[in-house]
CSV table of C-alpha atoms in Angstrom, one decimal:
chain,number,residue,atom,x,y,z
A,36,MET,CA,0.0,0.0,0.0
A,37,SER,CA,1.4,3.3,-1.1
A,38,SER,CA,2.7,5.8,1.6
A,39,ALA,CA,3.1,8.8,-0.7
A,40,LYS,CA,-0.1,10.5,0.5
A,41,ILE,CA,0.2,9.7,4.2
A,42,SER,CA,-0.2,12.6,6.6
A,43,LEU,CA,-0.2,12.8,10.4
A,44,ASP,CA,-3.6,13.4,11.9
A,45,LYS,CA,-2.5,15.0,15.2
A,46,GLU,CA,-5.9,15.1,16.8
A,47,ALA,CA,-6.6,11.5,16.0
A,48,PHE,CA,-3.2,10.6,17.7
A,49,PHE,CA,-4.2,12.3,20.9
A,50,ARG,CA,-7.7,11.1,20.9
A,51,ARG,CA,-6.8,7.5,20.3
A,52,THR,CA,-3.8,7.4,22.6
A,53,LYS,CA,-6.1,8.7,25.4
A,54,LYS,CA,-8.3,5.7,24.7
A,55,ILE,CA,-5.4,3.4,25.4
A,56,TYR,CA,-4.5,5.2,28.6
A,57,THR,CA,-8.1,5.2,29.7
A,58,ALA,CA,-8.4,1.4,29.1
A,59,TRP,CA,-5.0,1.0,30.9
A,60,LYS,CA,-6.3,2.7,34.0
A,61,ALA,CA,-9.5,0.6,34.1
A,62,SER,CA,-9.4,-2.2,36.6
A,63,SER,CA,-11.6,-4.7,34.7
A,64,SER,CA,-10.0,-8.1,34.0
A,65,GLU,CA,-12.7,-9.0,31.4
A,66,ASN,CA,-10.1,-9.3,28.6
A,67,GLY,CA,-7.6,-11.4,30.6
A,68,ALA,CA,-5.1,-10.3,33.3
A,69,SER,CA,-6.0,-6.8,34.6
A,70,PHE,CA,-4.7,-4.2,32.3
A,71,SER,CA,-4.3,-1.8,35.3
A,72,GLU,CA,-1.5,-4.1,36.6
A,73,VAL,CA,0.7,-3.2,33.7
A,74,ASP,CA,3.4,-0.6,34.6
A,75,SER,CA,4.3,0.4,31.0
A,76,ILE,CA,3.6,-0.6,27.4
A,77,VAL,CA,6.3,-1.4,24.8
A,78,VAL,CA,5.6,-1.7,21.1
A,79,ALA,CA,8.6,-2.7,18.9
A,80,VAL,CA,8.1,-2.7,15.2
A,81,GLY,CA,10.8,-4.0,12.9
A,82,ASN,CA,10.9,-4.2,9.1
A,83,ASP,CA,9.4,-7.4,7.7
A,84,ASP,CA,7.6,-7.4,4.4
A,85,ASP,CA,6.1,-10.8,5.2
A,86,VAL,CA,4.1,-9.4,8.1
A,87,ILE,CA,0.7,-8.3,6.8
A,88,TYR,CA,-1.3,-8.1,10.0
A,89,SER,CA,0.0,-7.6,13.6
A,90,LYS,CA,-1.1,-5.8,16.7
A,91,SER,CA,2.1,-3.6,16.6
A,92,THR,CA,1.6,-2.4,13.0
A,93,ALA,CA,-2.1,-2.0,13.5
A,94,LEU,CA,-1.5,0.2,16.5
A,95,HIS,CA,0.9,2.3,14.5
A,96,GLN,CA,-1.5,2.7,11.6
A,97,TRP,CA,-4.3,3.6,14.1
A,98,LEU,CA,-2.2,6.2,16.0
A,99,PHE,CA,0.0,7.6,13.3
A,100,GLY,CA,-1.8,6.7,10.0
A,101,TYR,CA,1.3,4.9,8.9
A,102,GLU,CA,3.5,2.0,10.0
A,103,LEU,CA,6.8,3.3,11.4
A,104,THR,CA,9.2,0.5,10.8
A,105,ASP,CA,12.3,0.1,13.0
A,106,THR,CA,10.7,2.1,15.7
A,107,LEU,CA,10.3,1.7,19.5
A,108,LEU,CA,7.3,3.1,21.3
A,109,VAL,CA,7.1,3.2,25.1
A,110,LEU,CA,3.9,4.3,26.8
A,111,ALA,CA,4.8,5.1,30.4
A,112,GLU,CA,2.8,6.5,33.2
A,113,SER,CA,3.8,10.1,32.5
A,114,SER,CA,5.5,10.0,29.1
A,115,VAL,CA,5.3,8.7,25.6
A,116,ASP,CA,8.7,7.9,24.3
A,117,ILE,CA,9.5,7.1,20.6
A,118,LEU,CA,12.9,6.0,19.2
A,119,ALA,CA,13.1,6.3,15.5
A,120,SER,CA,15.1,7.5,12.5
A,121,LYS,CA,15.4,11.2,11.5
A,122,LYS,CA,12.8,11.0,8.8
A,123,LYS,CA,10.3,9.5,11.2
A,124,ILE,CA,11.1,11.9,14.0
A,125,ASP,CA,10.5,14.8,11.6
A,126,PHE,CA,7.2,13.2,10.8
A,127,LEU,CA,6.3,13.0,14.5
A,128,LYS,CA,7.6,16.4,15.7
A,129,PRO,CA,4.3,18.2,15.1
A,130,LEU,CA,2.9,16.2,18.0
A,131,GLN,CA,5.1,18.0,20.5
A,132,GLU,CA,3.8,21.4,19.4
A,133,ALA,CA,0.2,20.1,19.3
A,134,GLN,CA,0.6,18.7,22.8
A,135,LYS,CA,0.2,22.2,24.3
A,136,LYS,CA,-3.5,22.0,23.6
A,137,HIS,CA,-3.9,18.7,25.5
A,138,GLU,CA,-3.3,19.5,29.2
A,139,GLY,CA,-2.5,16.5,31.3
A,140,PHE,CA,-1.4,14.4,28.3
A,141,PRO,CA,1.9,12.4,29.0
A,142,THR,CA,5.0,14.2,27.8
A,143,ILE,CA,6.1,13.2,24.3
A,144,ASN,CA,9.8,12.5,24.0
A,145,LEU,CA,11.3,11.8,20.6
A,146,HIS,CA,14.6,10.1,20.5
A,147,LEU,CA,16.7,10.1,17.4
A,148,ARG,CA,18.4,6.8,16.5
A,149,ASP,CA,22.2,6.8,16.8
A,150,LYS,CA,23.8,4.2,14.7
A,151,SER,CA,27.3,5.1,15.9
A,152,ASP,CA,26.8,3.1,19.0
A,153,LYS,CA,24.1,0.9,17.6
A,154,ASP,CA,21.5,2.8,19.7
A,155,LYS,CA,23.0,1.4,23.0
A,156,THR,CA,22.6,4.8,24.8
A,157,ASN,CA,19.0,5.3,23.4
A,158,ILE,CA,18.0,1.8,24.4
A,159,GLN,CA,19.2,2.3,27.9
A,160,LYS,CA,17.2,5.6,28.1
A,161,LEU,CA,14.0,3.6,27.2
A,162,ILE,CA,14.9,0.9,29.7
A,163,ASP,CA,15.2,3.6,32.4
A,164,VAL,CA,11.8,5.0,31.3
A,165,ILE,CA,10.2,1.6,31.8
A,166,LYS,CA,11.9,1.2,35.2
A,167,GLY,CA,10.6,4.6,36.3
A,168,SER,CA,7.0,4.0,35.3
A,169,LYS,CA,4.7,3.0,38.2
A,170,LYS,CA,6.3,-0.1,39.8
A,171,GLY,CA,8.6,-0.6,36.8
A,172,LYS,CA,8.1,-4.4,36.6
A,173,ASN,CA,5.1,-5.5,34.5
A,174,VAL,CA,5.5,-4.5,30.8
A,175,GLY,CA,2.6,-4.8,28.4
A,176,VAL,CA,3.5,-6.3,25.1
A,177,PHE,CA,1.9,-7.9,22.1
A,178,GLN,CA,3.1,-11.5,22.8
A,179,LYS,CA,2.5,-12.9,19.3
A,180,ASP,CA,4.4,-10.2,17.5
A,181,ASN,CA,8.0,-11.2,16.8
A,182,PHE,CA,10.0,-8.9,14.5
A,183,HIS,CA,13.6,-9.7,13.9
A,184,ASN,CA,16.5,-7.5,12.6
A,185,GLU,CA,19.6,-6.1,14.1
A,186,PHE,CA,17.8,-3.1,15.8
A,187,ILE,CA,14.9,-5.1,17.3
A,188,ASP,CA,17.2,-8.0,18.3
A,189,SER,CA,19.4,-5.5,20.1
A,190,TRP,CA,16.4,-4.1,21.9
A,191,ASN,CA,15.2,-7.6,22.9
A,192,ASP,CA,18.6,-8.6,24.2
A,193,ASN,CA,18.8,-5.5,26.5
A,194,PHE,CA,15.2,-6.0,27.6
A,195,LYS,CA,15.9,-9.6,28.7
A,196,LYS,CA,18.8,-8.5,30.8
A,197,ASN,CA,16.3,-6.8,33.2
A,198,SER,CA,13.9,-8.5,35.5
A,199,PHE,CA,10.8,-7.2,33.6
A,200,ARG,CA,7.7,-9.4,33.5
A,201,LYS,CA,5.9,-9.5,30.1
A,202,VAL,CA,2.1,-9.2,30.1
A,203,ASP,CA,0.2,-9.8,26.9
A,204,ILE,CA,-2.1,-6.9,26.4
A,205,SER,CA,-3.3,-7.8,22.9
A,206,ALA,CA,-6.9,-8.3,23.9
A,207,HIS,CA,-7.1,-5.1,25.9
A,208,VAL,CA,-5.8,-2.9,23.1
A,209,ALA,CA,-8.0,-4.7,20.6
A,210,TYR,CA,-11.0,-3.9,22.7
A,211,ALA,CA,-10.0,-0.3,23.0
A,212,MET,CA,-9.6,0.0,19.2
A,213,ALA,CA,-12.7,-2.0,18.3
A,214,SER,CA,-15.3,0.7,18.5
A,215,LYS,CA,-14.7,2.7,15.3
A,216,GLU,CA,-14.8,6.4,14.8
A,217,ASP,CA,-16.9,7.9,11.9
A,218,SER,CA,-13.8,8.2,9.7
A,219,GLU,CA,-12.9,4.6,10.3
A,220,VAL,CA,-16.4,3.4,9.5
A,221,ASN,CA,-16.4,5.5,6.3
A,222,HIS,CA,-13.2,3.6,5.1
A,223,ILE,CA,-14.8,0.3,5.9
A,224,LYS,CA,-18.1,1.2,4.2
A,225,LYS,CA,-16.1,2.1,1.0
A,226,ALA,CA,-14.2,-1.2,1.2
A,227,SER,CA,-17.4,-3.1,1.7
A,228,LEU,CA,-19.2,-1.5,-1.2
A,229,VAL,CA,-16.3,-2.3,-3.5
A,230,SER,CA,-16.3,-5.9,-2.3
A,231,SER,CA,-20.1,-6.1,-3.0
A,232,ASP,CA,-19.7,-4.5,-6.5
A,233,ILE,CA,-16.9,-6.9,-7.5
A,234,PHE,CA,-19.1,-9.9,-6.5
A,235,SER,CA,-22.3,-8.5,-8.2
A,236,LYS,CA,-20.8,-6.9,-11.2
A,237,PHE,CA,-17.8,-9.2,-12.0
A,238,PHE,CA,-17.8,-12.5,-10.1
A,239,LYS,CA,-21.4,-13.6,-10.9
A,240,GLY,CA,-21.1,-12.9,-14.6
A,241,HIS,CA,-17.6,-14.6,-14.6
A,242,ILE,CA,-19.0,-17.8,-13.1
A,243,MET,CA,-22.0,-17.8,-15.4
A,244,GLU,CA,-19.8,-17.5,-18.4
A,245,ILE,CA,-17.6,-20.4,-17.2
A,246,VAL,CA,-20.6,-22.6,-16.6
A,247,ASP,CA,-22.5,-21.6,-19.8
A,248,GLN,CA,-19.5,-22.2,-22.0
A,249,GLU,CA,-18.4,-25.3,-20.0
A,250,LYS,CA,-14.9,-23.9,-19.5
A,251,ARG,CA,-12.4,-25.8,-17.4
A,252,VAL,CA,-11.0,-23.1,-15.1
A,253,LYS,CA,-8.9,-23.6,-12.0
A,254,HIS,CA,-10.0,-22.2,-8.6
A,255,SER,CA,-6.7,-20.4,-8.4
A,256,LYS,CA,-7.2,-18.8,-11.8
A,257,ILE,CA,-10.6,-17.5,-10.8
A,258,ALA,CA,-9.0,-16.1,-7.6
A,259,ASP,CA,-6.4,-14.3,-9.7
A,260,ASN,CA,-9.2,-12.9,-11.9
A,261,LEU,CA,-10.8,-11.4,-8.7
A,262,ASP,CA,-7.5,-9.7,-7.9
A,263,ALA,CA,-7.4,-8.4,-11.4
A,264,ALA,CA,-10.9,-7.0,-11.1
A,265,LEU,CA,-9.8,-4.9,-8.2
A,266,ASP,CA,-6.6,-3.8,-9.9
A,267,SER,CA,-8.7,-2.7,-12.9
A,268,LYS,CA,-10.0,0.2,-10.7
A,269,LYS,CA,-13.4,0.0,-12.5
A,270,TYR,CA,-15.2,-1.0,-9.3
A,271,LEU,CA,-13.8,1.7,-7.0
A,272,LEU,CA,-16.1,4.4,-5.8
A,273,ALA,CA,-15.7,8.0,-7.0
A,274,GLY,CA,-12.9,9.7,-5.1
A,275,MET,CA,-11.3,6.5,-3.8
A,276,ASP,CA,-7.5,6.3,-3.8
A,277,SER,CA,-6.5,3.2,-5.8
A,278,ASP,CA,-3.0,3.2,-4.2
A,279,GLN,CA,-4.7,2.7,-0.8
A,280,THR,CA,-6.9,-0.2,-2.0
A,281,GLU,CA,-5.9,-3.9,-1.9
A,282,MET,CA,-7.3,-7.3,-1.1
A,283,CYS,CA,-7.3,-8.3,2.6
A,284,PHE,CA,-6.2,-11.8,1.6
A,285,SER,CA,-6.0,-13.9,-1.5
A,286,PRO,CA,-9.6,-14.7,-2.6
A,287,ILE,CA,-10.8,-18.1,-1.8
A,288,ILE,CA,-12.7,-20.1,-4.4
A,289,GLN,CA,-14.0,-23.6,-3.6
A,290,SER,CA,-16.2,-26.1,-5.4
A,291,GLY,CA,-16.4,-29.9,-5.8
A,292,GLU,CA,-16.6,-31.9,-2.6
A,293,ASN,CA,-13.7,-30.5,-0.5
A,294,TYR,CA,-14.7,-27.4,1.4
A,295,SER,CA,-13.1,-25.6,4.3
A,296,LEU,CA,-15.3,-22.9,5.9
A,297,LYS,CA,-12.3,-21.0,7.3
A,298,PHE,CA,-10.5,-17.8,6.2
A,299,SER,CA,-7.3,-19.8,6.3
A,300,ALA,CA,-8.5,-21.9,3.3
A,301,THR,CA,-6.8,-21.4,-0.1
A,302,SER,CA,-7.8,-21.6,-3.7
A,303,ASN,CA,-6.3,-24.8,-5.1
A,304,ASP,CA,-5.6,-25.8,-8.7
A,305,ASP,CA,-8.7,-28.0,-9.0
A,306,ARG,CA,-11.0,-27.2,-11.9
A,307,LEU,CA,-14.3,-25.5,-11.0
A,308,ASP,CA,-17.1,-27.9,-10.4
A,309,TYR,CA,-20.5,-26.9,-11.7
A,310,GLY,CA,-22.3,-27.5,-8.4
A,311,VAL,CA,-21.9,-25.5,-5.3
A,312,ILE,CA,-19.4,-22.6,-5.6
A,313,ILE,CA,-18.2,-20.7,-2.6
A,314,CYS,CA,-16.5,-17.4,-3.0
A,315,THR,CA,-14.8,-15.6,-0.1
A,316,PHE,CA,-12.8,-12.3,-0.4
A,317,GLY,CA,-12.6,-8.8,1.0
A,318,VAL,CA,-11.3,-5.4,0.0
A,319,ARG,CA,-9.1,-3.3,2.3
A,320,TYR,CA,-9.2,0.5,2.0
A,321,ARG,CA,-6.8,2.8,3.8
A,322,TYR,CA,-5.8,-0.2,6.0
A,323,TYR,CA,-9.5,-1.0,7.0
A,324,CYS,CA,-10.9,-4.4,6.1
A,325,SER,CA,-14.1,-5.9,4.8
A,326,SER,CA,-15.2,-9.3,3.7
A,327,ILE,CA,-18.0,-10.9,1.7
A,328,ILE,CA,-18.9,-14.6,1.4
A,329,ARG,CA,-21.4,-15.9,-1.2
A,330,THR,CA,-22.4,-19.3,-2.4
A,331,MET,CA,-23.6,-19.8,-5.9
A,332,LEU,CA,-25.6,-22.9,-6.7
A,333,VAL,CA,-25.8,-24.5,-10.1
A,334,GLN,CA,-28.9,-26.6,-10.7
A,335,PRO,CA,-29.7,-26.8,-6.9
A,336,THR,CA,-32.1,-29.5,-5.7
A,337,GLU,CA,-35.1,-28.6,-3.7
A,338,GLU,CA,-33.3,-29.8,-0.6
A,339,GLN,CA,-30.2,-27.7,-1.3
A,340,GLN,CA,-32.4,-24.6,-1.8
A,341,ALA,CA,-34.2,-25.3,1.5
A,342,ASN,CA,-31.0,-25.7,3.4
A,343,TYR,CA,-29.7,-22.5,1.8
A,344,ASN,CA,-32.8,-20.6,2.9
A,345,ILE,CA,-32.4,-21.8,6.4
A,346,LEU,CA,-28.8,-20.5,6.4
A,347,LEU,CA,-30.0,-17.2,5.0
A,348,SER,CA,-32.6,-16.7,7.8
A,349,THR,CA,-29.9,-17.7,10.3
A,350,LEU,CA,-27.7,-14.9,9.1
A,351,ASP,CA,-30.6,-12.6,9.4
A,352,ALA,CA,-31.1,-13.7,13.0
A,353,VAL,CA,-27.4,-13.0,13.7
A,354,VAL,CA,-27.6,-9.5,12.3
A,355,GLU,CA,-30.8,-8.8,14.2
A,356,LYS,CA,-29.2,-9.9,17.5
A,357,LEU,CA,-25.9,-8.2,17.2
A,358,LYS,CA,-26.4,-4.9,19.1
A,359,ASP,CA,-24.6,-2.8,21.7
A,360,GLY,CA,-24.2,-4.6,25.0
A,361,VAL,CA,-25.1,-8.1,23.7
A,362,LYS,CA,-22.7,-10.9,24.7
A,363,LEU,CA,-21.1,-12.4,21.6
A,364,SER,CA,-21.9,-15.9,23.0
A,365,ASP,CA,-25.6,-14.9,23.0
A,366,VAL,CA,-25.4,-14.0,19.3
A,367,TYR,CA,-24.0,-17.4,18.5
A,368,ASN,CA,-26.6,-19.1,20.6
A,369,VAL,CA,-29.4,-17.3,18.7
A,370,ALA,CA,-27.9,-18.7,15.4
A,371,ALA,CA,-27.6,-22.2,16.8
A,372,ASP,CA,-31.1,-22.2,18.2
A,373,HIS,CA,-32.5,-20.9,14.9
A,374,VAL,CA,-30.9,-23.9,13.1
A,375,LYS,CA,-32.3,-26.3,15.7
A,376,GLU,CA,-35.7,-24.8,15.3
A,377,LYS,CA,-35.7,-24.9,11.5
A,378,LYS,CA,-34.0,-28.3,10.9
A,379,PRO,CA,-32.6,-30.1,13.9
A,380,GLU,CA,-30.6,-32.6,11.8
A,381,LEU,CA,-28.4,-29.7,10.6
A,382,GLN,CA,-27.1,-28.8,14.1
A,383,GLY,CA,-24.0,-31.0,13.6
A,384,ASN,CA,-23.2,-29.4,10.3
A,385,PHE,CA,-23.3,-25.8,11.6
A,386,VAL,CA,-20.1,-23.9,12.1
A,387,LYS,CA,-18.6,-23.4,15.6
A,388,SER,CA,-17.8,-19.7,15.0
A,389,ILE,CA,-19.9,-17.2,13.2
A,390,GLY,CA,-17.7,-14.2,13.0
A,391,PHE,CA,-15.1,-11.8,14.4
A,392,ALA,CA,-14.4,-8.1,14.9
A,393,THR,CA,-12.5,-6.5,12.0
A,394,GLY,CA,-10.8,-3.2,11.3
A,395,ILE,CA,-7.1,-2.5,10.6
A,396,GLU,CA,-6.5,-6.2,11.5
A,397,PHE,CA,-8.7,-8.4,9.4
A,398,ARG,CA,-9.5,-10.9,12.1
A,399,GLU,CA,-9.5,-9.9,15.8
A,400,GLY,CA,-9.0,-13.3,17.5
A,401,SER,CA,-10.0,-12.0,20.9
A,402,LEU,CA,-13.5,-10.8,19.7
A,403,MET,CA,-14.9,-14.0,18.1
A,404,ILE,CA,-18.6,-14.8,17.9
A,405,ASN,CA,-18.8,-18.3,19.4
A,406,ALA,CA,-20.5,-20.2,22.2
A,407,LYS,CA,-17.6,-19.3,24.7
A,408,SER,CA,-17.1,-15.6,24.1
A,409,ASN,CA,-18.1,-13.4,27.0
A,410,HIS,CA,-17.2,-10.2,25.4
A,411,LYS,CA,-19.9,-7.7,24.6
A,412,ALA,CA,-20.5,-6.0,21.3
A,413,GLN,CA,-20.2,-2.2,21.4
A,414,LYS,CA,-21.7,0.4,19.2
A,415,GLY,CA,-19.3,1.2,16.4
A,416,MET,CA,-17.7,-2.2,16.3
A,417,VAL,CA,-17.5,-3.8,12.9
A,418,PHE,CA,-17.8,-7.6,12.5
A,419,CYS,CA,-17.4,-10.0,9.6
A,420,VAL,CA,-20.3,-12.4,10.3
A,421,SER,CA,-20.6,-15.7,8.5
A,422,VAL,CA,-22.8,-18.8,8.9
A,423,GLY,CA,-22.3,-22.1,7.2
A,424,PHE,CA,-23.1,-25.8,6.9
A,425,SER,CA,-20.4,-28.3,6.1
A,426,GLY,CA,-20.6,-32.0,5.4
A,427,LEU,CA,-24.0,-31.8,3.6
A,428,VAL,CA,-24.9,-34.5,1.1
A,429,LYS,CA,-26.6,-34.1,-2.3
A,430,LYS,CA,-28.4,-37.3,-2.9
A,431,GLY,CA,-27.7,-39.1,-6.2
A,432,GLU,CA,-29.7,-41.7,-8.1
A,433,ASP,CA,-27.9,-44.2,-5.9
A,434,SER,CA,-25.6,-43.9,-2.9
A,435,LYS,CA,-22.5,-44.1,-5.1
A,436,LYS,CA,-23.5,-40.9,-6.8
A,437,ASP,CA,-24.0,-39.0,-3.5
A,438,LYS,CA,-22.0,-35.8,-3.4
A,439,GLN,CA,-20.8,-33.8,-0.4
A,440,TYR,CA,-21.2,-30.1,-0.4
A,441,ALA,CA,-21.1,-27.0,1.9
A,442,LEU,CA,-23.0,-23.7,2.1
A,443,PHE,CA,-21.4,-20.5,3.4
A,444,ILE,CA,-22.5,-16.9,3.4
A,445,GLY,CA,-21.2,-13.8,5.2
A,446,ASP,CA,-21.2,-10.0,5.4
A,447,THR,CA,-19.5,-7.1,7.0
A,448,VAL,CA,-21.8,-5.4,9.5
A,449,LEU,CA,-21.7,-2.3,11.8
A,450,VAL,CA,-23.0,-2.6,15.4
A,451,ASN,CA,-25.7,-0.1,16.4
A,452,GLU,CA,-27.0,0.9,19.9
A,453,ASN,CA,-30.7,-0.3,19.9
A,454,THR,CA,-31.3,-1.6,16.4
A,455,ALA,CA,-30.0,-4.5,14.3
A,456,ALA,CA,-26.5,-4.3,12.9
A,457,THR,CA,-26.2,-2.3,9.6
A,458,LEU,CA,-25.3,-4.4,6.6
A,459,LEU,CA,-22.3,-2.9,4.8
A,460,THR,CA,-22.0,-5.5,2.0
A,461,PRO,CA,-25.3,-5.3,0.2
A,462,ALA,CA,-24.7,-7.7,-2.6
A,463,LYS,CA,-27.9,-9.7,-3.0
A,464,LYS,CA,-27.8,-13.3,-1.7
A,465,LYS,CA,-31.3,-14.8,-1.9
A,466,ILE,CA,-31.5,-18.0,-3.9
A,467,ASN,CA,-32.9,-16.2,-6.9
A,468,ASN,CA,-29.8,-14.0,-6.9
A,469,VAL,CA,-27.2,-16.8,-6.5
A,470,GLY,CA,-28.9,-19.8,-8.1
A,471,ILE,CA,-28.0,-20.8,-11.7
A,472,PHE,CA,-30.7,-22.8,-13.4
A,473,LEU,CA,-29.9,-24.4,-16.8
A,474,LYS,CA,-32.4,-24.7,-19.6
A,475,ASP,CA,-32.1,-27.2,-22.5
A,476,GLU,CA,-32.4,-25.8,-26.0
A,477,ASP,CA,-35.9,-27.3,-26.5
A,478,GLU,CA,-37.1,-25.4,-23.5
A,479,GLN,CA,-35.7,-22.1,-24.8
A,480,GLU,CA,-38.9,-21.1,-26.6
A,481,ASP,CA,-40.8,-20.9,-23.3
A,482,SER,CA,-38.3,-18.4,-21.9
A,483,ASP,CA,-38.2,-16.0,-24.8
A,484,ASN,CA,-40.4,-13.6,-22.9
A,485,ALA,CA,-38.1,-13.5,-19.9
A,486,ASP,CA,-36.8,-10.1,-18.7
A,487,ASP,CA,-33.4,-9.3,-20.2
A,488,GLU,CA,-31.9,-8.9,-16.8
A,489,ASP,CA,-33.0,-12.5,-15.9
A,490,LEU,CA,-31.5,-14.1,-18.9
A,491,LEU,CA,-27.8,-14.4,-19.6
A,492,ARG,CA,-27.7,-14.5,-23.3
A,493,SER,CA,-24.8,-16.4,-24.7
A,494,ALA,CA,-23.7,-16.9,-28.3
A,495,GLU,CA,-22.2,-20.2,-27.4
A,496,GLY,CA,-22.9,-23.1,-25.0
A,497,LYS,CA,-25.3,-26.0,-25.0
A,498,SER,CA,-27.7,-24.4,-22.5
A,499,LYS,CA,-28.9,-21.0,-21.4
A,500,LEU,CA,-28.5,-19.7,-17.9
A,501,LEU,CA,-31.3,-18.2,-15.9
A,502,GLU,CA,-30.5,-16.1,-12.9
A,503,ASN,CA,-33.3,-14.8,-10.7
A,504,ARG,CA,-35.5,-17.9,-11.4
A,505,THR,CA,-36.5,-20.5,-8.9
A,506,ARG,CA,-38.2,-23.7,-9.8
C-alpha cells in the first residue's frame, strides 16, 4: 500500500492514545489479566515485508496513520517515548507542538536513532523510562508479534537483561480499538461496497460465463481474476485512492466436494465444479478491512435450496441480535437455536464460530462470535459475520452418486445501539440471486419472454443460464 499521501492526523493521535491510557487505568480483567496491573507498554516494530497483520503495526496505523518501521514506542505513566530514524522523527515532531492543547497528556519525548553506538545509549534511556513508570516491573507487550532484525534484536537482548515481566495486552488494546470512529467506519463502508460490487458486477457474470461455455478453469485462476478485477479500478467508488486499496487476503474459491469454511483456506488448482461454488474475499481501504462470502448454486435441488434458505434466515437472526451490550456468545446461541428450530438434523453441520471483529487487522482473535465468548458488542464495532453448513450430502440416483457439499454466506456489519446491525456489504444473496438454473435448448422457446436482466444470453454453450429464477 502506497505511503506517498500519508499525513499525520495529530488530533486522531491524541484522541486514540487517550483511549489506550483510559483502558489501561481501568481495573476490569474481562479481557484477561487486569490491564491496570501493567506498569508500562512497549511496542517494537521491525521491518518485515512478510508481516501483513500484527497488533504492533495495527496500533501504528491507528495512531500515526502509517506503519513506522524500526521504531520503538514506550507508553509510560507520564510520558510517551519514541525512538526512530530522523525521517520518522521529523514526521512526528508536530505532535510535540500540538501537545500544548492537551493539558494532562503524558510528555512526548522523541529520541533520534544513533547508529554510531548501535543505539546502545538510546535503548538504555528507554529501559530507564520503563523502570521509572509505576512499579517498573510489568511490561505490556503484544506477545505474538515477533519482529527480527539487528535493531529489534538488540532491543530484545537488552530488555531480557532486566527483570521485567511481560504481560500480553493484545486483547485489551484490541477492545480499545474495536469501536470505530466515523472516519474509520467510512473507510470500511467504502471497502465493503467495493467488495459487493466486485461480486455482483464481476464474479457472478464470470462464473455464469464459465458454466455456460463449459470452460475448465482452476479455482486459483478465478481467484487471480478477482484480484485483477480490483486492480482494474473500475469497481472503485468515486474519489477512492487506488493506491490505498488492496485485497485483505488472497480470494478463496471452492467447489467440488472438499470445502473448508475458514479464512485460512486457499484456492487450489482443482477445476471449477458446476455444483456449489463458494467465494470468499474482502477489499481493504486505507488499512481498513471488509469481507463478503457468497455461495452460488448450479442446478440446486429442492433440498439444497431449502438448506440455503435456512442458512439465509440464520444470518438474518445474527444481524438482528448483534447490538450494543449483547454478549457475543448470546449472538452465537441465537444462530444455533435458529438452526435447531428450522431443521434439527443440521445442528451437527453448523459452524462453531460465526464471525469476528474486524478493522485494521482483518481478524481480531479476541473478539470472536462463538459459544464461549463473554465479550460484549459495542456500538461502532464492525464484524465479519458468517454462517455455514459443512458435510452436507446431495443425494444421487444411488448412494454411489451421493456428493458432499457445503454452504457458506457472510457479510460485513456495523453494530448499532438499539437496532439490528447495519449491513455494509449489500450484494444480494437470496436463492434467486445466486442460483443458476440451466435450460435445455428445446425449453428455450418458453423463456423468450423472460426479462433481459434475468436471462444471460450467450452466443455459445449448449444451454442458457437463468439467474433470478427458482423452480
